[in-house]
PDB file of C-alpha atoms in Angstrom:
ATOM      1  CA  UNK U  13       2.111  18.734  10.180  1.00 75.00           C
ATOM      2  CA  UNK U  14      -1.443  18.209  10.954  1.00 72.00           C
ATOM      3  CA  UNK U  15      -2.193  14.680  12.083  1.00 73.00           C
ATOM      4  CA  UNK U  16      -5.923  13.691  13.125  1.00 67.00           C
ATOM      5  CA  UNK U  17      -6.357  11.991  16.532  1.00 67.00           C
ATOM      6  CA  UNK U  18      -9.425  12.313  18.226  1.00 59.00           C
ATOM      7  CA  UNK U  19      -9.433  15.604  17.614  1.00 62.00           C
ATOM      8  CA  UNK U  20      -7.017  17.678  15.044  1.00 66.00           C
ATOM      9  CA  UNK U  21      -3.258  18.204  16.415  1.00 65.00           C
ATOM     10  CA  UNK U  22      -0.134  19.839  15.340  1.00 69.00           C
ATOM     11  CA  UNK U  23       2.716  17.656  15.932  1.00 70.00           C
ATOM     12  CA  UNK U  24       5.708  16.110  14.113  1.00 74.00           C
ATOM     13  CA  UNK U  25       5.640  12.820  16.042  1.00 88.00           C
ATOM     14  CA  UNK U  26       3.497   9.920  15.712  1.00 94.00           C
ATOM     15  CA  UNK U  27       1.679   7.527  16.865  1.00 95.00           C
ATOM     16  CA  UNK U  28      -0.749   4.490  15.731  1.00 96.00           C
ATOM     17  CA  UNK U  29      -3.269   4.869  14.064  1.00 95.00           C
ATOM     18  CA  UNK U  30      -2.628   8.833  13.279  1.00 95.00           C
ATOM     19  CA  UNK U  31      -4.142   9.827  10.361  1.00 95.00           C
ATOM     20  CA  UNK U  32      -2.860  12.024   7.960  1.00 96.00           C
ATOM     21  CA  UNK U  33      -4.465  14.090   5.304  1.00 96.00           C
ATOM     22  CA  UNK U  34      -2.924  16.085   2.212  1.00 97.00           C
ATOM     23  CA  UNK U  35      -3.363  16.587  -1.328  1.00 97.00           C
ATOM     24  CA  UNK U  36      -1.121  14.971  -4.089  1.00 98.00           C
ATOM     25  CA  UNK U  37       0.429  17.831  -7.056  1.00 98.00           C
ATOM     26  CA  UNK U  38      -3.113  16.184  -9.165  1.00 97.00           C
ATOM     27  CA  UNK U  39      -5.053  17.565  -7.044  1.00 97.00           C
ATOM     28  CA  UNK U  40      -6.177  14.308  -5.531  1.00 97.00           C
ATOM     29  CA  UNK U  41      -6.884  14.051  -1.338  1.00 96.00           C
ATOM     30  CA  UNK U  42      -5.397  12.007   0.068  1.00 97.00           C
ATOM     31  CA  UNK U  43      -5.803  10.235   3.891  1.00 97.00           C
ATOM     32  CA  UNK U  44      -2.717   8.159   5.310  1.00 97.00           C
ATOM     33  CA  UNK U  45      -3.227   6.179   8.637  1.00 97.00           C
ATOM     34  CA  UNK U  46      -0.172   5.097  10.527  1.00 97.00           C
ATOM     35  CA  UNK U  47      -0.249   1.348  11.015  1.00 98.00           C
ATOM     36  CA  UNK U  48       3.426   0.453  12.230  1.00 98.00           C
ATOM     37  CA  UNK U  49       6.113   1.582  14.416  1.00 97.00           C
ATOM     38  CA  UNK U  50       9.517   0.777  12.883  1.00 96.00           C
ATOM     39  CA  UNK U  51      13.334   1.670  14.244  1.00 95.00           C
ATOM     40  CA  UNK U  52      13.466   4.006  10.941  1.00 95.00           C
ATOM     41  CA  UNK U  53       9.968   5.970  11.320  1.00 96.00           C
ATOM     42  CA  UNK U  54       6.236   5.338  11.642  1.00 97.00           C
ATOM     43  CA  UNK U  55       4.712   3.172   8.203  1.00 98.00           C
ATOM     44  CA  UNK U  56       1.310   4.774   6.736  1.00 98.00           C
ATOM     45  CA  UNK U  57      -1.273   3.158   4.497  1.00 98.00           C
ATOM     46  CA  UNK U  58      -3.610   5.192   1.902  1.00 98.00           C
ATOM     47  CA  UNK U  59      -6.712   4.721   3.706  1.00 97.00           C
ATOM     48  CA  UNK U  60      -7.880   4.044   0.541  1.00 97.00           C
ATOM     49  CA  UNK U  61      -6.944   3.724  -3.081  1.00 97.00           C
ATOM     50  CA  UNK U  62      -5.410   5.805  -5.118  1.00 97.00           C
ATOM     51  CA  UNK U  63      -8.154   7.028  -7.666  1.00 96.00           C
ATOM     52  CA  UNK U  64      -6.630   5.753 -10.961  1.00 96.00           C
ATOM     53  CA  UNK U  65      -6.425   1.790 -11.075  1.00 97.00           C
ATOM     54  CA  UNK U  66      -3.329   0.004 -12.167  1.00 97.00           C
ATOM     55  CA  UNK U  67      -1.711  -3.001 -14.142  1.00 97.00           C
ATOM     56  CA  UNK U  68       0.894  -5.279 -12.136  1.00 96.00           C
ATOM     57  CA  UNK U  69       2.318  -5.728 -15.642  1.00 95.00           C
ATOM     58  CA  UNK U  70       1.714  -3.502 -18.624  1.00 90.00           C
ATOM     59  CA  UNK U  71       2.618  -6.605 -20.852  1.00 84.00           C
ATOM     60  CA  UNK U  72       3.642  -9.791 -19.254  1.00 78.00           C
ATOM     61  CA  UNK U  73       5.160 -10.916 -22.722  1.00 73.00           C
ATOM     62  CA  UNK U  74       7.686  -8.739 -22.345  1.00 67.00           C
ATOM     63  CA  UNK U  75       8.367  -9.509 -18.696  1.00 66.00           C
ATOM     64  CA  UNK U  76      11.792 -11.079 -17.582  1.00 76.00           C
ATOM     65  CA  UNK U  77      10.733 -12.049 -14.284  1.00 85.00           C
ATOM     66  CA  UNK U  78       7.126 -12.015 -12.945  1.00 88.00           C
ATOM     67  CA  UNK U  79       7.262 -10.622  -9.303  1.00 91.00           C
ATOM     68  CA  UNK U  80       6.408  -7.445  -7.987  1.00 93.00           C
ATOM     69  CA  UNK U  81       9.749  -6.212  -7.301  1.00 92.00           C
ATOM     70  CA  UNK U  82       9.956  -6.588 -11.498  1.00 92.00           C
ATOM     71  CA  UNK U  83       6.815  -5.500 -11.786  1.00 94.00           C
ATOM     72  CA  UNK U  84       5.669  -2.192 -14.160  1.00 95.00           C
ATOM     73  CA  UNK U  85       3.230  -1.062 -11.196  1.00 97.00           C
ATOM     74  CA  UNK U  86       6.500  -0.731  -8.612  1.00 97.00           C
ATOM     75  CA  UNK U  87       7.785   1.638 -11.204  1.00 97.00           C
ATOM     76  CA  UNK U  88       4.839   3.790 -11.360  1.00 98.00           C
ATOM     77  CA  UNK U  89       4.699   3.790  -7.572  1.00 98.00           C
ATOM     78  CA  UNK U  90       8.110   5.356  -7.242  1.00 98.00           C
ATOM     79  CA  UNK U  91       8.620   7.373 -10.564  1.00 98.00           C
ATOM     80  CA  UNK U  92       4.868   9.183 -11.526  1.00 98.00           C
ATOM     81  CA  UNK U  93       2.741   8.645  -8.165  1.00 98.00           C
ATOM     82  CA  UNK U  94       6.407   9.090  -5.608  1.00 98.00           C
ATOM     83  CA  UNK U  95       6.549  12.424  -7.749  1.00 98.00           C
ATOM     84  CA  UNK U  96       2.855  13.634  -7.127  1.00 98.00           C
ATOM     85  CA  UNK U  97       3.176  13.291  -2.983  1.00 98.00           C
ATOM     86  CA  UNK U  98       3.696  16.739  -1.685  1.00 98.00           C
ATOM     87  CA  UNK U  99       7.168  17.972  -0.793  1.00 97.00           C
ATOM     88  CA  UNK U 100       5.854  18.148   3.087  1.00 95.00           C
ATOM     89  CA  UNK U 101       5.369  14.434   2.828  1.00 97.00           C
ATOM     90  CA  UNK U 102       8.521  13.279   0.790  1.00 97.00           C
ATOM     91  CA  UNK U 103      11.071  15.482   2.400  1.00 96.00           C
ATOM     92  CA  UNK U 104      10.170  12.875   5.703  1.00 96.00           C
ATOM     93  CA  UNK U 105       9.705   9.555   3.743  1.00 98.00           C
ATOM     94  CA  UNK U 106      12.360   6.909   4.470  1.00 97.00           C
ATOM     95  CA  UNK U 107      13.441   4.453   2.182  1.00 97.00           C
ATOM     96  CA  UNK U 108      12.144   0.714   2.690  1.00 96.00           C
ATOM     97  CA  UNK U 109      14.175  -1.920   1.354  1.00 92.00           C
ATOM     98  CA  UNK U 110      12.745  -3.845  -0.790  1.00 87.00           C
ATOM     99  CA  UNK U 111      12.765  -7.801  -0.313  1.00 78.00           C
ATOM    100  CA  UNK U 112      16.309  -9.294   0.219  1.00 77.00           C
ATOM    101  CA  UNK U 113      17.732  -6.695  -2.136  1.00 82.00           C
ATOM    102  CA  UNK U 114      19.845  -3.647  -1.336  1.00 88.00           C
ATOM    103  CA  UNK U 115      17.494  -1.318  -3.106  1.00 90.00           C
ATOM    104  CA  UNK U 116      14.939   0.797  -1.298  1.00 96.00           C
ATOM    105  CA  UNK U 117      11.983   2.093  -2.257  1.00 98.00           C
ATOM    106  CA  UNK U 118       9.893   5.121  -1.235  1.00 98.00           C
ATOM    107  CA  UNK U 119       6.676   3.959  -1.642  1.00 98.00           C
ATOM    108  CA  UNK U 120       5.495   0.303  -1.767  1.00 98.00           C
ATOM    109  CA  UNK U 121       1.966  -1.964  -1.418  1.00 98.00           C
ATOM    110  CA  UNK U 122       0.952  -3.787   1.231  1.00 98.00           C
ATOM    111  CA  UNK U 123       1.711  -7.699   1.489  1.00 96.00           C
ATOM    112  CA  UNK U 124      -1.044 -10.339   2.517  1.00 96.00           C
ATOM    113  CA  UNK U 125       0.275 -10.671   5.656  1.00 96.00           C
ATOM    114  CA  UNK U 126       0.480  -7.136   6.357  1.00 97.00           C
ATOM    115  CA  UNK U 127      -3.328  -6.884   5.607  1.00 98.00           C
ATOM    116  CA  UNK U 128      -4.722 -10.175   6.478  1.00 97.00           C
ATOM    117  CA  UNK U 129      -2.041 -11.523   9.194  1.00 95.00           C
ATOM    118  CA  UNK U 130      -1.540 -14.877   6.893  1.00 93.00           C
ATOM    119  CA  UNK U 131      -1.191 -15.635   3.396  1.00 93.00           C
ATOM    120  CA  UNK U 132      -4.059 -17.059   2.045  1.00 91.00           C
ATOM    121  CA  UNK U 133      -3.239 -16.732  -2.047  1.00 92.00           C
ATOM    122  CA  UNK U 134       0.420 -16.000  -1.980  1.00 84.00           C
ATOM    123  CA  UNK U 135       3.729 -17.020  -0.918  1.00 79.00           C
ATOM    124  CA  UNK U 136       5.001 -17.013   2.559  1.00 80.00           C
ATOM    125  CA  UNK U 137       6.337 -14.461   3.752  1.00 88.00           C
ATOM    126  CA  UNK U 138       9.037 -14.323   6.592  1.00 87.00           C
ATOM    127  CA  UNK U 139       7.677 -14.590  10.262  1.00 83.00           C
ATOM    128  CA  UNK U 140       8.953 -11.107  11.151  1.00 87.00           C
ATOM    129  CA  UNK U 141       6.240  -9.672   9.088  1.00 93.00           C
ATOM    130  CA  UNK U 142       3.136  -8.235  11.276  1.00 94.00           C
ATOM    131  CA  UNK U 143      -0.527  -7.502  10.602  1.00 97.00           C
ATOM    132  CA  UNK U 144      -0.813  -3.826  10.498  1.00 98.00           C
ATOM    133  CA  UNK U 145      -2.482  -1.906  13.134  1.00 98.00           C
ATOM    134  CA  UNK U 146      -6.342  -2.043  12.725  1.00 97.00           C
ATOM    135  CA  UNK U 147      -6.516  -4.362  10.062  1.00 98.00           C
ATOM    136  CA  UNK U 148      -7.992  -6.844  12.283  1.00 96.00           C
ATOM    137  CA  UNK U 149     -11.176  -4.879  11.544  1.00 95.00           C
ATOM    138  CA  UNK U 150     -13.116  -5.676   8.385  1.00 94.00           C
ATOM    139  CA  UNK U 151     -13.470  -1.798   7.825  1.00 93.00           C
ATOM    140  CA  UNK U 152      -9.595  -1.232   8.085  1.00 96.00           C
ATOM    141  CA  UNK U 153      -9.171  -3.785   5.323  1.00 96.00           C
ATOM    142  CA  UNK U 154     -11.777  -2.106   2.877  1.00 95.00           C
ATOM    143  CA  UNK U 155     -10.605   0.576   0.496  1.00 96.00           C
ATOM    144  CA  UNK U 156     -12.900   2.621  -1.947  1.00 95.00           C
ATOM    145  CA  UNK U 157     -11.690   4.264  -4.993  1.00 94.00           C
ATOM    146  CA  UNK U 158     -10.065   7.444  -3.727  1.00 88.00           C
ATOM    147  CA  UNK U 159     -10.890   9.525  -0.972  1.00 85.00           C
ATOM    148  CA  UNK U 160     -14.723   8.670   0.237  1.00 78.00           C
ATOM    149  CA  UNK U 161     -16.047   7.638  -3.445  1.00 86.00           C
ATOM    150  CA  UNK U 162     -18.287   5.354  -2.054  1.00 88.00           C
ATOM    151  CA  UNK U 163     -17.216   3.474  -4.332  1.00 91.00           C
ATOM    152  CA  UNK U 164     -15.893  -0.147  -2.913  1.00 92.00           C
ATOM    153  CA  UNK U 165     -12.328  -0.877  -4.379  1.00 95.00           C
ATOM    154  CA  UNK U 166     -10.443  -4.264  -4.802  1.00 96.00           C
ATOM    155  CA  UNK U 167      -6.341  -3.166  -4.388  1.00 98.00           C
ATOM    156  CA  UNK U 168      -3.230  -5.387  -4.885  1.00 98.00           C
ATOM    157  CA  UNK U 169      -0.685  -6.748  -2.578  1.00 97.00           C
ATOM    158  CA  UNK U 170       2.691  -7.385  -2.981  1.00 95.00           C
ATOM    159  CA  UNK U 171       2.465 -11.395  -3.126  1.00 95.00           C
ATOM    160  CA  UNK U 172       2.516 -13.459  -5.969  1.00 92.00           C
ATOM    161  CA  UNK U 173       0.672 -16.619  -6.269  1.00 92.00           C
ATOM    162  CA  UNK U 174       3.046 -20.217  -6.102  1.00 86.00           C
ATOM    163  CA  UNK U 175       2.951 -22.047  -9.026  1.00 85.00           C
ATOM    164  CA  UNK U 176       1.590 -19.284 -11.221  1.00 87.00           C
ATOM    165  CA  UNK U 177       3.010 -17.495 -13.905  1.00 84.00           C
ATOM    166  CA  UNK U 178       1.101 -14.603 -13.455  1.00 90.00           C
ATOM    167  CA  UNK U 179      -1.340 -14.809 -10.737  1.00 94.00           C
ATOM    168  CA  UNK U 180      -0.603 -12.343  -7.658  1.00 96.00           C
ATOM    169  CA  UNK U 181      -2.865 -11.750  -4.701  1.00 96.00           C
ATOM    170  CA  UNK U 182      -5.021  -8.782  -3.632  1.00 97.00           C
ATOM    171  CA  UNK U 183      -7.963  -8.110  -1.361  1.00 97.00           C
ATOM    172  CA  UNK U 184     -11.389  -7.618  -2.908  1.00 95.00           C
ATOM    173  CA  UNK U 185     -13.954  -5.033  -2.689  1.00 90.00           C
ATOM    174  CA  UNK U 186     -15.645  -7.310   0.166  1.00 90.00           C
ATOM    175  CA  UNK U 187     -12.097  -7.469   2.037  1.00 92.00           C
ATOM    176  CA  UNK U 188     -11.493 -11.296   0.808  1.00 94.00           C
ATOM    177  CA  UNK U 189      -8.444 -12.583   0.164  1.00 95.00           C
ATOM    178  CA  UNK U 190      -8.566 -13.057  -3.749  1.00 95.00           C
ATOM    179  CA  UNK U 191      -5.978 -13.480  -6.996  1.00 94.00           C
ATOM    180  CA  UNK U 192      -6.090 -12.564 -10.104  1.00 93.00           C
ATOM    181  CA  UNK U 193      -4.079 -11.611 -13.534  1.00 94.00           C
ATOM    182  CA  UNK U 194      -1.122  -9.082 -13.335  1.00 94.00           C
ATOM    183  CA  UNK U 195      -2.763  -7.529 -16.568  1.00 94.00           C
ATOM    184  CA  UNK U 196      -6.168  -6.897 -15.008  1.00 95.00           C
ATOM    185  CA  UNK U 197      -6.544  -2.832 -13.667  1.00 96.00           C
ATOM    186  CA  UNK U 198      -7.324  -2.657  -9.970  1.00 97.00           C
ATOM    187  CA  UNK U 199      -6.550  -0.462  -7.174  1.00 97.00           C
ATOM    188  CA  UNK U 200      -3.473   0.597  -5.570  1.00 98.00           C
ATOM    189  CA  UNK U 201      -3.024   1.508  -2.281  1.00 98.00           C
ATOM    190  CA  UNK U 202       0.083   2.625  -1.133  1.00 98.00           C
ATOM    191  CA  UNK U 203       2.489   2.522   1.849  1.00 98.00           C
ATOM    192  CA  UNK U 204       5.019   4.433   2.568  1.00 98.00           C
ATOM    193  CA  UNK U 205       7.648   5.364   5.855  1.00 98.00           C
ATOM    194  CA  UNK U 206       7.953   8.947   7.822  1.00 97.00           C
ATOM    195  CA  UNK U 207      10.422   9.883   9.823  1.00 95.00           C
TER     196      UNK U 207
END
């Protein structure tokens, strides 16, 4: 696999901040940058969005429970958008369990913590969690709207807002903390595990 350094290598092993680059089955390029070492692989982000933005909920109506690990936009992430990574990439993804559940997914988005080190819209999230690599930096934390658009892209994370029935956090296009709606379209930016 060809990873990107400081200069191009071929390698199969990883190391932080490693970025990846391939091409999903829609044609779309794609850049991954490894951001955390785990006991079951190394974790990559999208450097940035995904082009096509995306619901939370599709119609909160008809939604039991309002979390993301109910929500329509997990679905999409591991049923259409899993499907259009390249077999390269998903024969090495890991599953990551999701919450305190015994289900794993394959591909995931970030939490607040994760991006901004505390939780400044959503819930708490366990101590354990860590800031991923780089994200200290303002320029880690911005996304644009698939692969160097240009084009400045607010994405959502994981969290959902306390006493809300259907507010969740994500960052903006400035790389603020913000929350909105679970019915507006915004960017998605996903993470995922390689072995």
């Amino acid at each position: 696999m060809k990873v990107t350094r400081s200069t191009m290598i071929e390698t199969e092993q990883f190391e932080l901040g490693d970025v990846i680059s391939f091409t999903l089955t829609t044609g779309e390029k794609v850049k991954a940058k490894a951001v955390l070492e785990t006991p079951n692989g190394m974790l990559f982000i999208t450097v940035d969005c995904l082009r096509n933005e995306q619901k939370m909920f599709e119609n909160l109506g008809g939604a039991e429970k309002v979390d993301y690990e109910h929500s329509d936009l997990r679905k999409k992430l591991n049923g259409e958008i899993f499907e259009s990574f390249p077999e390269e990439i998903k024969g090495r993804m890991v599953g990551m369990r999701v919450g305190q559940t015994n289900c794993f997914d394959m591909l995931r988005i970030p939490t607040e913590r994760e991006i901004f080190g505390d939780n400044p819209c959503g819930k708490d999230e366990p101590v354990s969690v860590r800031r991923f690599y780089g994200m200290e930096n303002r320029r880690e934390r911005i996304a644009f709207q698939g692969s160097e658009t240009g084009i400045w892209e607010w994405y959502w994370l994981q969290n959902k807002v306390e006493d809300s029935a259907s507010l969740f956090a994500y960052v903006d296009g400035e790389n603020n903390a913000e929350c909105d709606d679970a019915s507006m379209s915004i960017g998605v930016r996903p993470v995922f595990l390689l072995a």
